[in-house]
Amino acid sequence: MRDFVPCLGHHAVRVAGSACSGSSISSERPPQSTVSCCYRAALSTHNELLNKVTWHKNNRDTSVLVVIEENPGAGVSDPRGTTCQLLMRKKGSQSFAIGNSEFALHWDISAATYGAGAEPTRDFYLVMMADKVFVLLLGDMWREFIKKFEDKVLVAASSMYSRREQVFGATLYSTKAQFHDGGKDHEIMVRCKGDETDAKDAELYVCVDRKRLLHVKRVMWNFRGNQTIFVDGSAIDVLWDVHDWWFRGSPSGATFMFRARSALASRPWSEEELAKRASQFTLLIQAFKSK
């Protein structure tokens, strides 16, 4: 399935966490999960800054990858200008330059608490500055961190415009998403009932805030499709593709996409809209079978 909302970038800083205790080591690929969030920040120079933060977690370790693209509207950056640095500390700072801009990345995931997914839930911060302006503020501890700065703190307007979650072995999966800036966090649950041995009776459910809004019967014949649901009065287009989950072996998977429809969009999944960096929030969930 094509990645409908790419978050491209050529400058990356990778932060590696420590191994998790009590995990058994297997010769097979360990169960893992990945969450990628794309953020857009408006700079005072009227340029746009796109940041992609990818949290990765498996049985042995956790890591986070930060990708930065400055002023994407000006054209595609030269990939030969890529910078990538592996930082072994779970707490630290890193300064670097991209073009004419100076960046500083500060993080502390040393005591981070994790839930079922790859993204930490509390007790951490990850912040980034571009030319002394904060362009990324993540975690529940960033406010305490920026109190250390004596000068007036400048914060750029920013928002998350896409989120991609990759999980292994899940037939029942739940997450949270905010479809509009400043809106409510909604609990989204996707459930696949049945398997390849009984695909004719397989069913697919999508619930938002524990209310079933989508029910696909006879998945054997309806393994791909799209439907519009309404959340808080706004249209959310839902696309699913579960063909490979039922009809192919491991590591095939299923794809679910949720996209807040623009008030100006007359139909879902418009090629014109998808060709751009989405102005409306998009959630992509990819579930893969474990070996």
mmCIF file of C-alpha atoms in Angstrom:
data_model
loop_
_atom_site.group_PDB
_atom_site.id
_atom_site.type_symbol
_atom_site.label_atom_id
_atom_site.label_comp_id
_atom_site.label_asym_id
_atom_site.label_seq_id
_atom_site.Cartn_x
_atom_site.Cartn_y
_atom_site.Cartn_z
ATOM 1 C CA MET A 1 0.000 0.000 0.000
ATOM 2 C CA ARG A 2 1.394 3.392 -0.953
ATOM 3 C CA ASP A 3 2.327 5.710 1.883
ATOM 4 C CA PHE A 4 -0.310 8.361 1.171
ATOM 5 C CA VAL A 5 1.240 10.993 3.425
ATOM 6 C CA PRO A 6 5.013 10.862 3.054
ATOM 7 C CA CYS A 7 7.127 12.868 5.475
ATOM 8 C CA LEU A 8 10.360 13.325 3.576
ATOM 9 C CA GLY A 9 13.609 14.537 5.038
ATOM 10 C CA HIS A 10 17.353 14.400 4.667
ATOM 11 C CA HIS A 11 18.730 15.403 8.069
ATOM 12 C CA ALA A 12 18.315 12.866 10.846
ATOM 13 C CA VAL A 13 19.432 12.484 14.437
ATOM 14 C CA ARG A 14 18.884 9.092 16.038
ATOM 15 C CA VAL A 15 18.620 8.690 19.803
ATOM 16 C CA ALA A 16 19.041 5.147 21.106
ATOM 17 C CA GLY A 17 17.644 3.904 24.393
ATOM 18 C CA SER A 18 18.873 1.070 26.590
ATOM 19 C CA ALA A 19 17.870 -2.568 26.462
ATOM 20 C CA CYS A 20 14.739 -3.560 28.338
ATOM 21 C CA SER A 21 15.342 -5.915 31.243
ATOM 22 C CA GLY A 22 13.668 -9.298 31.495
ATOM 23 C CA SER A 23 13.317 -9.823 27.729
ATOM 24 C CA SER A 24 14.230 -13.176 26.252
ATOM 25 C CA ILE A 25 16.364 -13.065 23.110
ATOM 26 C CA SER A 26 15.103 -15.054 20.150
ATOM 27 C CA SER A 27 16.801 -15.857 16.859
ATOM 28 C CA GLU A 28 13.615 -14.741 15.116
ATOM 29 C CA ARG A 29 12.645 -11.122 14.624
ATOM 30 C CA PRO A 30 11.234 -9.887 17.959
ATOM 31 C CA PRO A 31 7.752 -8.390 18.152
ATOM 32 C CA GLN A 32 8.094 -4.671 17.604
ATOM 33 C CA SER A 33 6.086 -1.529 17.143
ATOM 34 C CA THR A 34 6.796 1.807 15.517
ATOM 35 C CA VAL A 35 5.028 5.160 15.761
ATOM 36 C CA SER A 36 5.913 7.979 13.336
ATOM 37 C CA CYS A 37 4.494 11.469 13.860
ATOM 38 C CA CYS A 38 4.923 14.348 11.390
ATOM 39 C CA TYR A 39 4.791 17.934 12.632
ATOM 40 C CA ARG A 40 4.614 21.232 10.778
ATOM 41 C CA ALA A 41 6.069 24.429 12.277
ATOM 42 C CA ALA A 42 5.757 27.969 10.876
ATOM 43 C CA LEU A 43 8.969 29.967 11.223
ATOM 44 C CA SER A 44 9.248 33.748 11.559
ATOM 45 C CA THR A 45 11.015 33.788 8.175
ATOM 46 C CA HIS A 46 7.740 32.507 6.665
ATOM 47 C CA ASN A 47 9.481 29.255 5.844
ATOM 48 C CA GLU A 48 7.943 25.939 6.854
ATOM 49 C CA LEU A 49 9.720 23.298 8.888
ATOM 50 C CA LEU A 50 8.629 19.659 8.833
ATOM 51 C CA ASN A 51 9.743 17.326 11.611
ATOM 52 C CA LYS A 52 9.195 13.587 11.673
ATOM 53 C CA VAL A 53 9.670 11.758 14.992
ATOM 54 C CA THR A 54 9.726 7.954 14.879
ATOM 55 C CA TRP A 55 9.571 5.922 18.083
ATOM 56 C CA HIS A 56 10.653 2.291 17.767
ATOM 57 C CA LYS A 57 10.328 -0.395 20.404
ATOM 58 C CA ASN A 58 10.994 -4.138 20.492
ATOM 59 C CA ASN A 59 11.752 -6.723 23.171
ATOM 60 C CA ARG A 60 15.300 -5.510 23.619
ATOM 61 C CA ASP A 61 15.476 -1.766 23.183
ATOM 62 C CA THR A 62 13.794 1.498 22.308
ATOM 63 C CA SER A 63 14.926 4.328 20.048
ATOM 64 C CA VAL A 64 13.711 7.552 18.489
ATOM 65 C CA LEU A 65 14.614 8.974 15.091
ATOM 66 C CA VAL A 66 14.181 12.673 14.297
ATOM 67 C CA VAL A 67 14.047 13.769 10.646
ATOM 68 C CA ILE A 68 14.061 17.446 9.679
ATOM 69 C CA GLU A 69 13.168 19.166 6.414
ATOM 70 C CA GLU A 70 13.438 22.940 6.220
ATOM 71 C CA ASN A 71 11.341 24.947 3.747
ATOM 72 C CA PRO A 72 10.094 21.916 1.747
ATOM 73 C CA GLY A 73 8.254 24.175 -0.674
ATOM 74 C CA ALA A 74 11.572 25.439 -2.024
ATOM 75 C CA GLY A 75 12.325 22.074 -3.654
ATOM 76 C CA VAL A 76 13.920 18.740 -2.836
ATOM 77 C CA SER A 77 17.054 18.846 -0.722
ATOM 78 C CA ASP A 78 20.218 17.168 -1.900
ATOM 79 C CA PRO A 79 20.302 13.695 -0.263
ATOM 80 C CA ARG A 80 24.105 13.897 -0.191
ATOM 81 C CA GLY A 81 23.681 16.513 2.512
ATOM 82 C CA THR A 82 22.259 13.910 4.891
ATOM 83 C CA THR A 83 23.537 13.933 8.474
ATOM 84 C CA CYS A 84 22.828 11.048 10.811
ATOM 85 C CA GLN A 85 24.283 10.557 14.252
ATOM 86 C CA LEU A 86 23.661 7.761 16.712
ATOM 87 C CA LEU A 87 23.566 8.999 20.311
ATOM 88 C CA MET A 88 23.945 6.279 22.913
ATOM 89 C CA ARG A 89 22.855 8.419 25.840
ATOM 90 C CA LYS A 90 19.217 8.464 26.948
ATOM 91 C CA LYS A 91 19.607 12.094 27.985
ATOM 92 C CA GLY A 92 21.519 14.830 26.232
ATOM 93 C CA SER A 93 21.742 17.646 23.710
ATOM 94 C CA GLN A 94 22.913 17.911 20.137
ATOM 95 C CA SER A 95 23.573 20.996 17.992
ATOM 96 C CA PHE A 96 23.820 20.995 14.211
ATOM 97 C CA ALA A 97 23.292 23.220 11.188
ATOM 98 C CA ILE A 98 21.024 22.798 8.171
ATOM 99 C CA GLY A 99 21.607 25.389 5.488
ATOM 100 C CA ASN A 100 21.704 28.781 7.192
ATOM 101 C CA SER A 101 19.806 27.630 10.295
ATOM 102 C CA GLU A 102 21.205 26.482 13.624
ATOM 103 C CA PHE A 103 19.369 23.648 15.374
ATOM 104 C CA ALA A 104 19.522 22.273 18.900
ATOM 105 C CA LEU A 105 17.901 19.035 20.023
ATOM 106 C CA HIS A 106 17.421 18.272 23.747
ATOM 107 C CA TRP A 107 15.961 15.056 25.139
ATOM 108 C CA ASP A 108 15.559 12.941 28.252
ATOM 109 C CA ILE A 109 13.992 9.493 27.941
ATOM 110 C CA SER A 110 16.027 7.987 30.797
ATOM 111 C CA ALA A 111 12.978 7.480 33.044
ATOM 112 C CA ALA A 112 10.302 7.379 30.344
ATOM 113 C CA THR A 113 7.217 5.261 30.972
ATOM 114 C CA TYR A 114 5.847 3.223 28.080
ATOM 115 C CA GLY A 115 2.438 1.696 27.502
ATOM 116 C CA ALA A 116 1.681 -1.043 25.012
ATOM 117 C CA GLY A 117 3.012 1.007 22.091
ATOM 118 C CA ALA A 118 6.391 2.362 21.085
ATOM 119 C CA GLU A 119 5.752 5.951 22.115
ATOM 120 C CA PRO A 120 6.476 6.921 25.739
ATOM 121 C CA THR A 121 3.440 8.054 27.685
ATOM 122 C CA ARG A 122 5.046 10.177 30.419
ATOM 123 C CA ASP A 123 8.230 11.116 32.314
ATOM 124 C CA PHE A 124 10.152 12.381 29.278
ATOM 125 C CA TYR A 125 10.769 15.333 27.006
ATOM 126 C CA LEU A 126 12.064 15.850 23.491
ATOM 127 C CA VAL A 127 12.402 19.440 22.309
ATOM 128 C CA MET A 128 14.024 21.103 19.334
ATOM 129 C CA MET A 129 15.034 24.687 18.602
ATOM 130 C CA ALA A 130 15.642 26.330 15.235
ATOM 131 C CA ASP A 131 17.509 29.652 15.422
ATOM 132 C CA LYS A 132 16.608 29.947 19.127
ATOM 133 C CA VAL A 133 12.906 29.324 18.549
ATOM 134 C CA PHE A 134 11.245 26.188 19.904
ATOM 135 C CA VAL A 135 9.732 24.272 16.983
ATOM 136 C CA LEU A 136 9.036 20.935 18.704
ATOM 137 C CA LEU A 137 7.860 20.313 22.276
ATOM 138 C CA LEU A 138 7.055 16.690 23.123
ATOM 139 C CA GLY A 139 6.433 14.880 26.396
ATOM 140 C CA ASP A 140 5.053 15.887 29.773
ATOM 141 C CA MET A 141 8.350 17.331 31.079
ATOM 142 C CA TRP A 142 9.173 19.945 28.441
ATOM 143 C CA ARG A 143 7.776 22.824 30.499
ATOM 144 C CA GLU A 144 10.202 22.083 33.325
ATOM 145 C CA PHE A 145 13.052 21.901 30.840
ATOM 146 C CA ILE A 146 12.429 25.271 29.147
ATOM 147 C CA LYS A 147 12.293 27.008 32.548
ATOM 148 C CA LYS A 148 16.090 26.732 32.477
ATOM 149 C CA PHE A 149 16.294 29.325 29.716
ATOM 150 C CA GLU A 150 16.757 32.810 31.175
ATOM 151 C CA ASP A 151 15.958 34.637 27.936
ATOM 152 C CA LYS A 152 12.437 35.087 26.672
ATOM 153 C CA VAL A 153 11.249 31.798 25.211
ATOM 154 C CA LEU A 154 9.871 31.942 21.664
ATOM 155 C CA VAL A 155 7.645 29.108 20.481
ATOM 156 C CA ALA A 156 6.664 28.629 16.839
ATOM 157 C CA ALA A 157 3.111 27.660 15.931
ATOM 158 C CA SER A 158 3.155 23.945 15.178
ATOM 159 C CA SER A 159 0.806 21.006 14.728
ATOM 160 C CA MET A 160 0.862 17.294 14.011
ATOM 161 C CA TYR A 161 -0.431 16.542 10.532
ATOM 162 C CA SER A 162 0.069 12.789 10.290
ATOM 163 C CA ARG A 163 0.658 9.760 12.460
ATOM 164 C CA ARG A 164 1.641 6.257 11.368
ATOM 165 C CA GLU A 165 1.600 3.256 13.678
ATOM 166 C CA GLN A 166 3.071 -0.143 12.816
ATOM 167 C CA VAL A 167 2.327 -3.133 15.043
ATOM 168 C CA PHE A 168 2.935 -6.875 14.863
ATOM 169 C CA GLY A 169 0.480 -9.676 15.601
ATOM 170 C CA ALA A 170 -2.484 -7.459 16.520
ATOM 171 C CA THR A 171 -6.072 -8.409 15.619
ATOM 172 C CA LEU A 172 -7.420 -5.928 18.173
ATOM 173 C CA TYR A 173 -5.675 -2.582 18.275
ATOM 174 C CA SER A 174 -6.491 0.740 19.891
ATOM 175 C CA THR A 175 -4.864 4.146 19.781
ATOM 176 C CA LYS A 176 -5.715 7.813 20.276
ATOM 177 C CA ALA A 177 -5.844 10.595 17.722
ATOM 178 C CA GLN A 178 -6.801 14.252 17.525
ATOM 179 C CA PHE A 179 -8.357 14.914 14.130
ATOM 180 C CA HIS A 180 -8.344 18.709 14.418
ATOM 181 C CA ASP A 181 -5.983 21.202 16.061
ATOM 182 C CA GLY A 182 -7.141 21.917 19.584
ATOM 183 C CA GLY A 183 -9.764 19.201 19.333
ATOM 184 C CA LYS A 184 -10.503 16.286 21.610
ATOM 185 C CA ASP A 185 -8.380 13.152 21.765
ATOM 186 C CA HIS A 186 -10.480 10.259 20.468
ATOM 187 C CA GLU A 187 -9.964 6.587 21.251
ATOM 188 C CA ILE A 188 -9.901 4.542 18.038
ATOM 189 C CA MET A 189 -10.243 0.769 18.086
ATOM 190 C CA VAL A 190 -9.826 -1.554 15.101
ATOM 191 C CA ARG A 191 -10.799 -5.201 15.402
ATOM 192 C CA CYS A 192 -10.395 -7.975 12.825
ATOM 193 C CA LYS A 193 -12.556 -10.997 13.648
ATOM 194 C CA GLY A 194 -11.802 -14.259 11.837
ATOM 195 C CA ASP A 195 -8.770 -15.556 9.937
ATOM 196 C CA GLU A 196 -7.717 -17.029 6.616
ATOM 197 C CA THR A 197 -9.206 -20.437 7.506
ATOM 198 C CA ASP A 198 -12.680 -18.924 7.854
ATOM 199 C CA ALA A 199 -12.500 -15.736 5.783
ATOM 200 C CA LYS A 200 -16.082 -15.958 4.570
ATOM 201 C CA ASP A 201 -17.323 -15.199 8.095
ATOM 202 C CA ALA A 202 -14.607 -12.653 8.891
ATOM 203 C CA GLU A 203 -15.671 -9.183 10.044
ATOM 204 C CA LEU A 204 -14.020 -5.831 10.586
ATOM 205 C CA TYR A 205 -15.010 -3.251 13.204
ATOM 206 C CA VAL A 206 -13.915 0.340 13.746
ATOM 207 C CA CYS A 207 -15.003 2.054 16.964
ATOM 208 C CA VAL A 208 -14.430 5.654 18.014
ATOM 209 C CA ASP A 209 -14.800 6.395 21.732
ATOM 210 C CA ARG A 210 -16.252 2.862 22.144
ATOM 211 C CA LYS A 211 -19.007 3.543 19.644
ATOM 212 C CA ARG A 212 -19.056 1.291 16.579
ATOM 213 C CA LEU A 213 -19.015 3.518 13.492
ATOM 214 C CA LEU A 214 -17.927 1.034 10.834
ATOM 215 C CA HIS A 215 -18.831 -2.649 10.446
ATOM 216 C CA VAL A 216 -17.626 -4.584 7.407
ATOM 217 C CA LYS A 217 -19.147 -8.045 6.939
ATOM 218 C CA ARG A 218 -17.939 -10.784 4.579
ATOM 219 C CA VAL A 219 -14.403 -9.499 4.495
ATOM 220 C CA MET A 220 -13.579 -12.246 1.988
ATOM 221 C CA TRP A 221 -15.374 -10.081 -0.607
ATOM 222 C CA ASN A 222 -14.922 -6.671 1.029
ATOM 223 C CA PHE A 223 -11.226 -6.805 1.887
ATOM 224 C CA ARG A 224 -10.667 -3.316 0.427
ATOM 225 C CA GLY A 225 -12.890 -0.280 0.652
ATOM 226 C CA ASN A 226 -13.567 3.132 2.076
ATOM 227 C CA GLN A 227 -16.374 4.741 4.026
ATOM 228 C CA THR A 228 -17.061 8.100 5.633
ATOM 229 C CA ILE A 229 -17.808 8.310 9.344
ATOM 230 C CA PHE A 230 -18.648 11.395 11.395
ATOM 231 C CA VAL A 231 -16.804 12.343 14.576
ATOM 232 C CA ASP A 232 -17.900 15.487 16.446
ATOM 233 C CA GLY A 233 -19.853 16.488 13.362
ATOM 234 C CA SER A 234 -16.810 16.324 11.074
ATOM 235 C CA ALA A 235 -16.358 13.916 8.178
ATOM 236 C CA ILE A 236 -13.566 11.364 8.620
ATOM 237 C CA ASP A 237 -12.774 9.192 5.613
ATOM 238 C CA VAL A 238 -11.746 5.633 6.495
ATOM 239 C CA LEU A 239 -9.885 3.346 4.108
ATOM 240 C CA TRP A 240 -9.053 -0.307 4.756
ATOM 241 C CA ASP A 241 -7.036 -2.960 2.932
ATOM 242 C CA VAL A 242 -6.943 -6.318 4.749
ATOM 243 C CA HIS A 243 -6.410 -8.571 1.723
ATOM 244 C CA ASP A 244 -2.881 -9.660 2.593
ATOM 245 C CA TRP A 245 -3.768 -10.329 6.247
ATOM 246 C CA TRP A 246 -6.256 -13.030 5.284
ATOM 247 C CA PHE A 247 -4.927 -14.346 2.003
ATOM 248 C CA ARG A 248 -1.147 -14.264 2.325
ATOM 249 C CA GLY A 249 1.293 -15.632 4.846
ATOM 250 C CA SER A 250 3.519 -13.809 7.318
ATOM 251 C CA PRO A 251 4.719 -11.031 7.356
ATOM 252 C CA SER A 252 1.758 -9.740 5.355
ATOM 253 C CA GLY A 253 -0.457 -7.194 7.016
ATOM 254 C CA ALA A 254 -3.459 -4.910 6.992
ATOM 255 C CA THR A 255 -3.679 -1.158 6.434
ATOM 256 C CA PHE A 256 -6.194 1.283 7.909
ATOM 257 C CA MET A 257 -6.240 4.995 7.182
ATOM 258 C CA PHE A 258 -8.276 7.738 8.860
ATOM 259 C CA ARG A 259 -8.241 11.187 7.295
ATOM 260 C CA ALA A 260 -10.071 14.301 8.382
ATOM 261 C CA ARG A 261 -11.731 15.659 5.268
ATOM 262 C CA SER A 262 -11.182 19.278 4.323
ATOM 263 C CA ALA A 263 -14.317 21.402 4.270
ATOM 264 C CA LEU A 264 -13.525 22.151 0.626
ATOM 265 C CA ALA A 265 -13.025 18.523 -0.423
ATOM 266 C CA SER A 266 -15.955 17.172 -2.427
ATOM 267 C CA ARG A 267 -14.819 13.546 -2.352
ATOM 268 C CA PRO A 268 -12.451 11.389 -0.289
ATOM 269 C CA TRP A 269 -8.949 10.358 -1.398
ATOM 270 C CA SER A 270 -8.695 13.021 -4.088
ATOM 271 C CA GLU A 271 -5.459 12.516 -6.045
ATOM 272 C CA GLU A 272 -4.875 16.260 -5.959
ATOM 273 C CA GLU A 273 -5.138 16.315 -2.173
ATOM 274 C CA LEU A 274 -3.000 13.203 -1.717
ATOM 275 C CA ALA A 275 -0.259 14.576 -3.943
ATOM 276 C CA LYS A 276 0.278 17.434 -1.472
ATOM 277 C CA ARG A 277 1.460 17.317 2.067
ATOM 278 C CA ALA A 278 -1.862 16.787 3.765
ATOM 279 C CA SER A 279 -3.367 19.891 5.272
ATOM 280 C CA GLN A 280 -5.799 17.692 7.215
ATOM 281 C CA PHE A 281 -4.733 15.210 9.872
ATOM 282 C CA THR A 282 -4.150 11.613 8.723
ATOM 283 C CA LEU A 283 -3.757 8.480 10.849
ATOM 284 C CA LEU A 284 -2.293 5.363 9.232
ATOM 285 C CA ILE A 285 -2.281 2.019 11.067
ATOM 286 C CA GLN A 286 -0.346 -0.927 9.628
ATOM 287 C CA ALA A 287 -0.740 -4.291 11.375
ATOM 288 C CA PHE A 288 1.566 -7.180 10.438
ATOM 289 C CA LYS A 289 1.391 -10.853 11.318
ATOM 290 C CA SER A 290 4.142 -12.149 13.545
ATOM 291 C CA LYS A 291 6.206 -15.026 12.251
#
